[in-house]
Amino acid sequence: MRTFLIVVSFLALLLNCLKIYGQLEFGQLTADERELTSYPQDTTATAVYLSEVGKNYFEVRNGYVWLISEYSAKIKILKPEGVETANISIPLDRNSEWKETLHKLRAVTHNGTVKKGVTKEDIYEVDINKNRIEKRFTFPDVQVGSVLEYTYEIKSPFFRNLNGWKFQSEIPKIRSEYHAKIPGNYVYNRALIGALKLNVNEASIKRNCFTVPGASEPADCEVLKYVMKQVPAFDDEEAFMLSGDNYRSRLEFEMAEYLKFNGGRQVYTKTWKDVDREFRKDPDIGSQLRKKNFFEKRVPPELLTEGTPLEKAQNIYAYVQNHFAWNEQYGLWNNNRVKQAFDERKGSAAEINITLINLLNAAGIKANMMLMATRAYALPKISHPVMNDFKYVIAKATIGEDSYLLDASDRYVPFGMLPYRCLNYYGRVMDFDTDSYWQDIIPTDKNKKVTHVRMELEPVAGKAKGFMSKTSTGYYFINRYKTVQSIPEEEYLISLEESIGDDFYITSYEKNKVPRNTSRITEKFGFEIEGIQQNGDLHINPFLIKSFETNPFKASVRNFPIDFGFKRSNTYTLNIKIPEGYKVKFIPEQKAIALPESSGMLKLECRETNGFLSVFYHFELKATQYTSDAYDYVKQFFQEAVDIQGLSYIVLEKA
């Protein structure tokens, strides 16, 4: 209890000192800020924001209206790994006519009572692309215990750049607050993203707060204040997650319309009908979908005419897969030129899949473009069109009552399946004959790994011999097929031997021929295991193949869902003939574990029957996504699976 009271008192004192911070001049620290050595809310933190404040407002300067952004922060370095926090980048947008400018930058490193500031010579500029530069600097003399303090102002001509505030980052924050004063002429959509709640959420109207030269009357302003306290760090490296942008706590603004002071009105938020109309005319998208005559002349005629509609679609899909090499680019908004890509046999995912759509339509199969984001990006907003949300193009083909989502950029993915990167829930089908609409992405649920092992023991030689078969279907098939096809067989087998253990040797190998448009591969191995005899007993690790060596879930708390992408099932069986003159000394205990609502199961059974020892192991996830509330259950579920496969062993002794 005493420790708890100390921690509570410490936090109260720390938060109190941060209230005082708002009244301090730049360059001043409280005694508590200097003496802080760890952050009790996250003892693993390498650094922590003591405070962070952002402000946005509009101001007339030299006859122009500017969007002003002010920023200030204090960061405490707690561990050596936190020193990299001293590298600061400040992005500035630009176009051919206007640019954002940085002003009033001050930065200082506090080491106790000693200060060292950043000079103008320490600040440099980096060209990122034609629309962005970055101002960069590194705090000097940074070490564990340093406090990094900096502040700056950005003057922007781009009113659409009032785009919000990031409460959550890669290090925790004791307090993060955002203020805005927005004239009523500027209308923004806004949304709070993430699971964390605001500690302060205030909005009020200030009358007659903003005037521009020549306007007949001043505008009222909306005054906003948002605060989060004790904001945990967000780790983008967490296992099995969609893009962190879906979950990282932040406030988003998006300009909806501008009511001009002279009475005019400019609307920025479009409807889907507006978007559909623009796409039909777009040279990178709409016009590229009207090239079927070009392709009809460049592919074998029978490709477009022979077989049933489904057979034609499958043949066209395979043709495009084999014709192109994907250049690893997505290419949605980047000068798509499908004719050039076809001739060069190399292109972006957009160029490859737009070619697929053209050929399907040329064969009389209805095919449309579907816009989406991959798992590396945030899910597109459903409430209204935000075109930058879309990063990727796939095809939707309709044959009779059935529809198929297709991506021909990966030649190992069977017809009717999408690459794992595309398993991001939904996309927008651009049907130019009618209206666009949302389409769910539903992965196959037939994703299984089944391993059967038969083993005979040779006590005199101190080794085991046996056969193993591995069958992979669905997304397990894609991963396995890509592996066995992309590296030489000898290299593949050596890596497999090494992954199982130093005493494991593959003596024979064969795999089935994989028919086109199937998602099943079976491999068969002959093997030997040496060194199984220890002090007269026979020791066998029953799991030659493990699903995972360590638990992928390491965080103590998770504030966002677990997303596996697809349902998965893993079954492993082992049959051992007990040698004459031996009996069972030890076998693993039986286990049966279920996730809440029967959404997953884990089972281990070991039995001796008629001179044979059998092991049955089954691991199954019956859902693709689990909420953050289920995190502790899933984490423990995986730990049990790791322990079963890593710690189980069988011992036979002489009878």
XYZ file of C-alpha atoms in Angstrom:
655
model
C 0.000 0.000 0.000
C 2.850 2.357 0.827
C 4.368 1.835 -2.678
C 0.997 2.575 -4.265
C 0.636 5.820 -2.288
C 4.134 6.883 -3.308
C 3.354 6.311 -6.987
C 0.037 8.178 -6.741
C 1.676 11.052 -4.917
C 4.460 11.147 -7.477
C 2.017 11.302 -10.384
C -0.052 13.981 -8.682
C 3.093 16.037 -8.111
C 4.204 15.492 -11.696
C 0.839 16.503 -13.144
C 0.809 19.541 -10.891
C 4.205 20.606 -12.155
C 2.916 20.236 -15.703
C 0.089 22.653 -14.911
C 2.753 25.082 -13.807
C 4.577 24.480 -17.121
C 1.906 26.391 -19.015
C 2.899 29.469 -16.969
C 6.665 29.043 -17.414
C 8.756 30.949 -19.930
C 10.545 28.958 -22.625
C 13.791 27.508 -21.299
C 12.610 27.024 -17.719
C 12.161 23.675 -15.963
C 10.643 22.776 -12.636
C 12.663 20.756 -10.141
C 10.367 17.763 -10.705
C 10.983 17.827 -14.452
C 14.746 17.773 -13.872
C 14.581 14.962 -11.308
C 12.181 12.625 -13.139
C 14.013 9.329 -13.821
C 11.231 6.948 -14.858
C 7.612 6.959 -15.949
C 5.555 4.762 -13.591
C 2.734 4.260 -16.109
C 5.177 2.584 -18.527
C 8.466 1.464 -17.026
C 9.650 0.284 -20.472
C 9.426 3.815 -21.915
C 12.707 5.087 -23.340
C 11.442 8.688 -23.312
C 8.261 10.531 -22.368
C 6.559 13.763 -23.363
C 6.303 15.840 -20.205
C 3.957 18.142 -22.069
C 2.874 18.907 -25.615
C 0.719 21.792 -26.819
C -0.548 22.622 -30.296
C -2.598 25.571 -31.524
C -4.296 26.370 -34.823
C -5.890 29.694 -35.715
C -6.380 32.010 -38.683
C -4.712 35.396 -38.857
C -4.460 38.239 -41.338
C -0.841 39.219 -42.011
C 0.188 41.715 -44.670
C -3.262 41.624 -46.219
C -3.474 37.805 -46.535
C -5.265 35.226 -44.429
C -2.905 32.551 -43.102
C -3.427 29.348 -41.164
C -1.072 29.527 -38.172
C 0.141 26.429 -36.331
C 2.011 26.763 -33.051
C 3.740 23.839 -31.396
C 5.690 23.348 -28.169
C 6.914 20.252 -26.359
C 9.151 18.959 -23.594
C 10.562 15.435 -23.824
C 12.455 13.612 -21.062
C 15.059 11.003 -22.072
C 14.757 8.008 -19.729
C 16.946 5.324 -21.330
C 19.838 5.202 -23.819
C 17.483 4.012 -26.581
C 15.497 7.225 -26.148
C 18.362 9.390 -27.387
C 17.139 8.952 -30.978
C 14.137 11.090 -30.006
C 16.514 14.031 -30.328
C 16.226 13.880 -34.153
C 13.453 16.277 -35.167
C 11.779 16.677 -38.578
C 9.219 19.405 -39.295
C 7.326 18.908 -42.594
C 6.359 21.906 -44.723
C 4.036 21.717 -47.734
C 4.408 23.658 -50.971
C 3.144 23.888 -54.532
C 4.203 25.817 -57.607
C 2.840 29.113 -56.207
C 2.745 28.938 -52.432
C 4.620 27.346 -49.573
C 4.513 26.983 -45.831
C 7.209 28.741 -43.820
C 8.749 27.992 -40.446
C 9.146 30.771 -37.859
C 10.150 31.321 -34.225
C 11.964 27.999 -33.886
C 13.699 27.657 -30.548
C 15.173 24.415 -29.215
C 17.327 23.701 -26.169
C 18.728 20.657 -24.386
C 18.495 20.782 -20.579
C 21.038 18.741 -18.630
C 20.287 19.654 -15.029
C 20.814 23.391 -14.834
C 23.017 23.416 -17.951
C 21.398 24.430 -21.259
C 22.620 24.170 -24.813
C 20.543 25.546 -27.659
C 20.123 24.650 -31.319
C 21.628 27.328 -33.582
C 20.585 28.348 -37.097
C 23.604 26.474 -38.426
C 22.251 23.249 -36.904
C 19.020 23.432 -38.949
C 18.987 22.086 -42.499
C 16.413 21.508 -45.222
C 15.658 18.279 -47.086
C 13.689 18.009 -50.325
C 11.172 15.167 -49.903
C 9.228 15.611 -53.150
C 7.763 18.394 -55.271
C 5.059 19.016 -52.653
C 7.042 18.776 -49.440
C 10.272 19.742 -47.727
C 11.420 19.056 -44.165
C 13.339 21.221 -41.735
C 15.555 18.999 -39.614
C 17.811 19.346 -36.608
C 19.247 17.268 -33.771
C 19.329 18.401 -30.164
C 22.924 18.719 -28.884
C 24.502 16.920 -25.911
C 21.616 14.504 -25.409
C 21.980 11.844 -22.730
C 19.830 9.906 -20.291
C 18.193 12.519 -18.039
C 18.135 15.275 -20.659
C 14.990 17.320 -21.248
C 14.464 18.369 -24.861
C 12.396 21.516 -25.231
C 11.359 23.121 -28.491
C 8.764 25.423 -29.970
C 7.966 26.800 -33.426
C 5.318 28.365 -35.642
C 4.244 27.430 -39.179
C 2.551 29.957 -41.444
C 0.485 28.193 -44.106
C -1.528 29.415 -47.113
C -3.200 25.992 -47.318
C -6.401 26.081 -45.274
C -6.967 22.373 -45.930
C -3.850 21.721 -43.832
C -5.801 22.224 -40.648
C -5.730 18.461 -40.428
C -5.821 17.760 -36.726
C -3.621 16.609 -33.881
C -1.806 13.394 -33.007
C -2.330 12.563 -29.359
C -0.547 9.217 -29.552
C 2.994 8.546 -30.766
C 5.784 5.991 -30.360
C 6.562 7.257 -26.824
C 4.039 7.981 -24.046
C 2.778 11.441 -23.163
C 1.886 12.691 -19.707
C -0.230 15.448 -21.224
C -1.085 16.360 -24.798
C -3.393 19.246 -25.586
C -4.703 20.913 -28.701
C -6.384 24.308 -29.151
C -8.092 25.717 -32.223
C -9.954 28.900 -33.111
C -11.835 28.486 -36.366
C -13.848 31.275 -38.057
C -17.342 30.166 -39.055
C -16.475 30.746 -42.722
C -14.263 27.661 -42.650
C -16.270 24.449 -42.204
C -14.417 21.231 -41.335
C -15.510 17.646 -40.836
C -13.838 16.238 -37.734
C -13.397 12.838 -36.134
C -11.678 11.433 -33.056
C -9.802 8.278 -34.077
C -8.725 5.552 -31.653
C -9.986 3.982 -28.451
C -8.619 6.551 -25.978
C -10.986 9.098 -24.438
C -10.496 12.833 -24.109
C -9.975 14.203 -20.610
C -10.991 17.669 -21.764
C -13.433 18.251 -24.616
C -14.516 21.886 -24.773
C -16.141 23.893 -27.563
C -17.551 27.407 -27.410
C -18.426 30.288 -29.745
C -16.553 33.570 -29.649
C -18.516 36.356 -31.298
C -17.008 38.744 -33.843
C -13.560 37.240 -33.471
C -12.225 37.368 -37.022
C -12.160 40.157 -39.588
C -10.610 40.415 -43.025
C -10.006 43.651 -44.935
C -13.017 44.573 -47.056
C -15.464 42.247 -45.277
C -18.791 43.799 -44.310
C -18.850 42.242 -40.841
C -16.634 40.046 -38.648
C -17.098 36.295 -38.349
C -17.813 34.341 -35.202
C -15.271 31.657 -34.211
C -15.519 28.208 -32.756
C -13.016 27.857 -29.922
C -11.870 24.293 -29.191
C -9.780 22.681 -26.474
C -8.969 18.966 -26.387
C -6.715 17.308 -23.799
C -5.555 13.746 -23.202
C -3.604 12.733 -20.111
C -1.450 9.667 -19.532
C -1.431 8.798 -23.230
C 0.234 5.387 -23.765
C 2.795 4.817 -26.484
C 1.596 3.272 -29.738
C 3.746 0.470 -31.127
C 3.420 0.013 -34.896
C 5.339 -3.266 -34.604
C 2.623 -5.088 -32.660
C 1.815 -8.473 -34.160
C -1.287 -9.105 -36.254
C -2.696 -5.632 -36.729
C -4.083 -3.540 -39.523
C -2.440 -0.198 -40.194
C -1.779 1.750 -37.018
C -3.589 4.678 -38.645
C -6.845 2.862 -37.918
C -6.184 2.949 -34.176
C -3.604 5.602 -33.247
C -5.456 8.199 -31.165
C -5.704 11.462 -33.001
C -8.078 14.229 -33.998
C -8.731 14.587 -37.736
C -10.024 17.667 -39.544
C -11.041 17.686 -43.177
C -12.163 20.861 -44.940
C -15.784 20.545 -46.074
C -16.547 24.024 -47.443
C -15.438 27.638 -47.433
C -18.003 30.435 -47.143
C -16.293 33.390 -48.759
C -16.515 36.760 -47.074
C -17.923 38.244 -50.314
C -20.820 35.780 -50.252
C -19.448 32.991 -52.465
C -19.221 29.342 -51.461
C -16.650 26.652 -52.277
C -17.458 23.014 -51.478
C -14.597 20.543 -50.889
C -16.446 17.429 -49.679
C -17.661 15.594 -52.770
C -20.439 13.087 -53.253
C -19.863 9.665 -54.794
C -21.740 10.819 -57.893
C -19.136 13.603 -58.267
C -16.330 11.082 -57.855
C -17.854 8.628 -60.345
C -18.131 11.411 -62.907
C -14.512 12.488 -62.430
C -13.184 8.936 -62.647
C -14.839 8.325 -65.982
C -12.805 11.219 -67.418
C -9.572 10.718 -65.479
C -6.625 9.975 -67.834
C -4.940 7.702 -65.270
C -8.072 5.699 -64.420
C -11.215 6.035 -66.556
C -9.543 6.326 -69.940
C -7.234 3.395 -69.124
C -10.304 1.176 -68.690
C -11.321 1.759 -72.318
C -8.412 -0.013 -74.020
C -10.009 -3.391 -74.742
C -9.574 -2.964 -78.514
C -5.826 -2.582 -77.996
C -5.631 -5.823 -75.999
C -7.925 -7.797 -78.285
C -5.319 -7.394 -81.031
C -2.385 -8.461 -78.841
C -3.548 -11.635 -77.146
C -4.301 -15.063 -78.664
C -7.885 -14.945 -80.053
C -8.860 -18.173 -78.303
C -8.083 -16.569 -74.935
C -11.191 -14.407 -75.316
C -13.489 -16.927 -76.984
C -12.913 -20.503 -75.835
C -14.511 -22.177 -72.804
C -17.268 -21.293 -70.402
C -17.331 -17.762 -68.939
C -15.618 -19.045 -65.773
C -12.956 -20.902 -67.779
C -12.330 -17.801 -69.892
C -11.981 -15.658 -66.766
C -9.558 -18.149 -65.218
C -7.489 -18.352 -68.419
C -7.344 -14.555 -68.778
C -6.326 -14.198 -65.126
C -3.515 -16.752 -65.557
C -2.402 -15.072 -68.791
C -2.087 -11.656 -67.125
C -0.305 -13.174 -64.111
C 2.303 -14.800 -66.355
C 2.614 -11.897 -68.801
C 3.573 -9.243 -66.246
C 6.311 -8.786 -63.688
C 5.017 -6.591 -60.878
C 7.351 -3.631 -60.242
C 6.308 -3.501 -56.541
C 4.477 -0.192 -57.132
C 0.783 0.318 -56.381
C 0.377 3.039 -58.985
C -3.180 4.207 -58.358
C -2.545 7.922 -58.902
C 0.765 7.782 -60.772
C 0.491 8.135 -64.545
C -0.931 4.714 -65.368
C -0.198 3.712 -68.958
C -1.511 0.211 -69.520
C -0.474 -0.072 -73.173
C 3.137 0.758 -72.374
C 3.143 -1.581 -69.376
C 1.743 -4.422 -71.497
C 4.417 -3.966 -74.161
C 7.187 -3.822 -71.555
C 5.680 -6.806 -69.644
C 6.211 -4.931 -66.397
C 3.931 -2.608 -64.462
C 2.314 -1.408 -61.271
C -0.527 -3.271 -59.585
C -2.939 -0.703 -61.054
C -1.635 -1.205 -64.607
C -1.721 -5.003 -64.272
C -5.241 -5.113 -62.881
C -6.614 -2.511 -65.299
C -5.228 -4.730 -68.089
C -7.070 -7.660 -66.501
C -10.320 -5.652 -66.441
C -9.939 -4.680 -70.105
C -9.354 -8.289 -71.171
C -12.264 -9.629 -69.127
C -14.583 -7.051 -70.679
C -13.214 -7.910 -74.129
C -14.225 -11.528 -73.467
C -17.766 -10.487 -72.579
C -17.255 -10.875 -68.820
C -18.470 -7.947 -66.720
C -15.516 -6.572 -64.792
C -15.138 -3.368 -62.799
C -12.349 -1.583 -61.031
C -12.423 -1.738 -57.232
C -10.577 0.907 -55.207
C -9.251 -0.038 -51.794
C -6.405 0.392 -49.334
C -4.002 -2.398 -48.453
C -3.449 -3.505 -44.861
C -0.530 -1.060 -44.662
C -2.963 1.869 -44.848
C -6.018 3.039 -42.934
C -9.419 1.807 -44.012
C -11.208 4.223 -46.381
C -13.878 6.404 -44.804
C -17.387 5.223 -45.583
C -19.199 8.425 -44.564
C -17.986 10.452 -47.561
C -15.388 10.224 -50.350
C -11.788 10.901 -49.386
C -9.882 9.901 -52.492
C -6.472 9.852 -50.812
C -7.789 7.009 -48.648
C -7.584 4.724 -51.693
C -4.139 3.325 -52.489
C -4.773 0.231 -54.599
C -6.776 -1.193 -57.518
C -8.141 -4.713 -57.939
C -10.748 -6.200 -60.298
C -14.239 -7.426 -59.576
C -15.557 -9.945 -62.116
C -19.199 -11.021 -62.211
C -20.101 -14.383 -63.770
C -23.749 -15.339 -63.441
C -24.724 -15.061 -59.795
C -21.117 -15.234 -58.583
C -18.544 -12.504 -58.180
C -14.762 -12.782 -57.862
C -12.234 -10.296 -56.503
C -8.967 -10.593 -58.425
C -5.430 -9.235 -58.227
C -3.138 -10.547 -60.969
C -0.009 -8.794 -59.672
C 0.982 -11.872 -57.622
C 1.442 -14.921 -59.848
C 1.198 -17.341 -56.917
C -2.333 -16.342 -55.881
C -5.083 -18.596 -57.282
C -8.114 -17.274 -59.132
C -10.736 -15.981 -56.688
C -8.296 -15.170 -53.878
C -6.501 -11.927 -53.059
C -2.955 -11.438 -51.744
C -2.749 -11.128 -47.963
C -1.971 -7.409 -48.284
C -5.472 -6.900 -49.732
C -7.379 -8.443 -46.822
C -8.534 -5.055 -45.570
C -12.290 -5.569 -45.196
C -13.857 -3.540 -48.027
C -13.382 -1.395 -51.098
C -15.355 0.754 -53.543
C -16.439 -0.772 -56.863
C -16.468 1.859 -59.618
C -19.320 0.685 -61.844
C -19.400 3.355 -64.535
C -22.626 1.974 -66.039
C -24.555 2.697 -62.842
C -23.240 4.024 -59.524
C -20.238 3.003 -57.443
C -20.863 0.924 -54.320
C -19.069 -0.661 -51.340
C -17.936 -4.279 -51.601
C -16.889 -6.476 -48.656
C -13.654 -8.467 -48.883
C -14.315 -11.932 -47.461
C -11.255 -14.222 -47.369
C -11.592 -17.959 -47.803
C -12.033 -19.817 -44.537
C -10.333 -22.983 -45.833
C -6.868 -22.135 -44.549
C -5.382 -25.275 -43.095
C -2.042 -26.871 -42.333
C -2.211 -30.612 -41.749
C 0.968 -32.508 -40.818
C 1.147 -36.289 -40.371
C 4.300 -37.925 -39.006
C 5.075 -41.666 -38.762
C 8.185 -42.622 -36.819
C 10.063 -45.796 -35.907
C 12.774 -45.840 -33.245
C 16.061 -47.708 -33.458
C 17.407 -47.898 -29.882
C 20.687 -49.605 -30.795
C 21.576 -46.954 -33.350
C 20.158 -44.207 -31.151
C 18.122 -42.705 -33.966
C 14.631 -42.472 -35.443
C 13.418 -42.830 -39.000
C 10.136 -41.814 -40.480
C 7.975 -40.045 -43.006
C 6.196 -36.734 -42.788
C 3.504 -35.257 -45.050
C 2.470 -31.603 -44.981
C -0.662 -30.350 -46.722
C -1.322 -26.604 -46.952
C -4.514 -25.013 -48.249
C -5.843 -21.483 -48.690
C -3.470 -18.739 -47.545
C -1.129 -21.328 -46.064
C -0.903 -22.751 -49.592
C 0.088 -19.382 -51.068
C 2.926 -18.935 -48.590
C 4.182 -22.503 -49.025
C 3.837 -22.560 -52.822
C 5.651 -19.241 -53.153
C 8.489 -20.593 -51.004
C 8.975 -23.892 -52.839
C 8.740 -22.202 -56.243
C 10.992 -19.231 -55.582
C 14.113 -20.896 -54.123
C 16.131 -23.958 -55.261
C 14.971 -27.244 -53.753
C 18.313 -27.987 -52.085
C 18.374 -24.584 -50.434
C 14.771 -25.024 -49.302
C 15.467 -28.424 -47.712
C 18.614 -27.217 -45.961
C 16.690 -24.299 -44.424
C 13.957 -26.694 -43.305
C 16.505 -29.026 -41.666
C 18.090 -26.101 -39.858
C 14.735 -24.867 -38.603
C 13.929 -28.276 -37.054
C 17.286 -28.999 -35.422
C 20.918 -30.026 -35.826
C 20.115 -33.760 -35.535
C 17.351 -33.744 -38.160
C 18.128 -34.863 -41.721
C 15.833 -35.077 -44.760
C 16.454 -38.268 -46.742
C 13.808 -37.874 -49.458
C 11.415 -35.220 -50.729
C 8.560 -34.935 -53.171
C 5.681 -32.530 -53.763
C 2.517 -32.853 -55.765
C 2.079 -31.008 -59.028
C -0.196 -28.058 -58.288
C -2.996 -27.721 -60.868
C -3.840 -24.192 -61.952
C -6.607 -22.452 -59.991
C -6.202 -24.735 -56.986
C -5.011 -23.812 -53.509
C -3.594 -27.045 -52.149
C -0.048 -28.375 -51.979
C 1.203 -31.576 -50.344
C 4.857 -32.263 -49.542
C 6.277 -35.600 -48.395
C 9.563 -36.033 -46.548
C 11.643 -38.992 -45.472
C 13.782 -38.162 -42.454
C 16.195 -39.386 -39.805
C 16.788 -38.017 -36.310
C 20.016 -38.789 -34.474
C 20.899 -38.582 -30.795
C 17.581 -39.731 -29.319
C 19.173 -41.952 -26.640
C 20.033 -40.350 -23.305
C 21.193 -42.447 -20.301
C 19.513 -45.522 -21.701
C 16.154 -43.795 -22.295
C 14.763 -42.646 -25.629
C 13.882 -38.937 -25.766
C 11.693 -37.648 -28.597
C 10.424 -34.142 -29.287
C 6.985 -34.879 -30.758
C 6.778 -31.595 -32.683
C 9.103 -31.636 -35.666
C 7.215 -28.659 -37.122
C 6.190 -25.762 -34.890
C 3.667 -23.066 -35.741
C 5.663 -20.431 -33.829
C 8.723 -20.536 -31.581
C 7.719 -17.591 -29.385
C 4.536 -15.804 -28.446
C 3.940 -13.005 -30.971
C 1.971 -11.049 -28.361
C 4.328 -9.366 -25.926
C 2.632 -6.120 -24.854
C 1.003 -6.045 -21.431
C -1.939 -4.009 -22.750
C -3.413 -3.616 -26.228
C -5.915 -0.846 -27.024
C -6.817 -1.963 -30.537
C -8.052 -5.188 -32.149
C -6.001 -8.218 -33.125
C -6.433 -8.878 -36.834
C -5.221 -12.152 -38.345
C -6.562 -11.465 -41.839
C -7.966 -14.957 -42.274
C -9.244 -17.844 -40.168
C -6.656 -20.543 -39.604
C -6.416 -24.176 -38.588
C -3.322 -26.256 -37.811
C -3.496 -30.013 -37.166
C -0.480 -32.158 -36.295
C -0.448 -35.925 -35.691
C 2.397 -38.237 -34.734
C 2.433 -42.035 -34.577
C 5.390 -43.831 -32.998
C 5.844 -47.587 -32.874
C 7.163 -48.431 -29.412
C 10.302 -50.579 -29.827
C 10.298 -54.053 -28.391
C 11.622 -54.054 -24.841
C 10.595 -50.445 -24.134
C 7.680 -48.849 -22.342
C 6.362 -45.327 -21.861
C 8.052 -43.416 -19.069
C 6.617 -39.952 -19.761
C 4.174 -38.372 -22.182
C 2.692 -34.824 -22.197
C -0.523 -34.183 -20.320
C -3.725 -33.723 -22.263
C -4.937 -30.160 -22.700
C -8.070 -28.511 -24.068
C -8.368 -24.718 -24.120
C -11.024 -22.565 -25.755
C -11.234 -18.854 -26.463
C -14.370 -16.970 -25.343
C -17.517 -17.626 -27.386
C -15.812 -20.709 -28.884
C -13.848 -18.447 -31.232
C -10.736 -20.600 -30.953
C -9.603 -23.963 -29.669
C -6.363 -25.633 -28.670
C -6.155 -29.351 -28.014
C -3.408 -31.851 -27.190
C -3.948 -35.578 -26.750
C -1.284 -38.285 -26.200
C -2.251 -41.949 -26.022
C -0.663 -45.411 -25.952
C -2.632 -48.081 -27.817
C -1.537 -51.598 -28.876
C 2.163 -50.835 -28.936
C 1.810 -47.452 -30.619
C 2.061 -43.967 -29.185
C -0.092 -41.286 -30.834
C -0.027 -37.497 -30.479
C -2.856 -35.271 -31.716
C -2.523 -31.478 -31.699
C -5.064 -29.008 -33.060
C -4.885 -25.208 -33.078
C -7.733 -23.217 -34.590
C -8.798 -19.573 -34.815
C -12.421 -19.293 -35.891
C -12.427 -15.510 -36.266
C -10.264 -13.111 -38.255
C -10.434 -10.308 -35.691
C -10.531 -10.183 -31.870
C -11.321 -7.082 -29.843
C -8.862 -5.470 -27.463
C -11.007 -6.807 -24.581
C -10.050 -10.326 -25.682
C -6.326 -9.550 -25.826
C -5.403 -11.240 -22.538
C -7.248 -14.390 -23.590
C -5.585 -14.501 -27.006
C -2.158 -13.782 -25.538
C -2.506 -16.636 -23.042
C -3.935 -18.910 -25.750
C -0.833 -18.394 -27.883
C 1.461 -18.853 -24.890
C -0.158 -22.222 -24.212
C 0.426 -23.187 -27.858
C 4.082 -22.110 -27.657
C 4.582 -24.057 -24.425
C 2.918 -27.188 -25.815
C 5.096 -27.235 -28.913
C 8.284 -26.084 -27.238
C 8.242 -27.921 -23.927
C 6.527 -31.234 -24.738
C 8.653 -34.364 -24.902
C 8.239 -38.123 -24.833
C 10.472 -40.504 -22.880
C 10.581 -44.280 -23.336
C 12.486 -46.539 -20.963
C 13.479 -50.183 -21.034
C 10.716 -52.461 -19.842
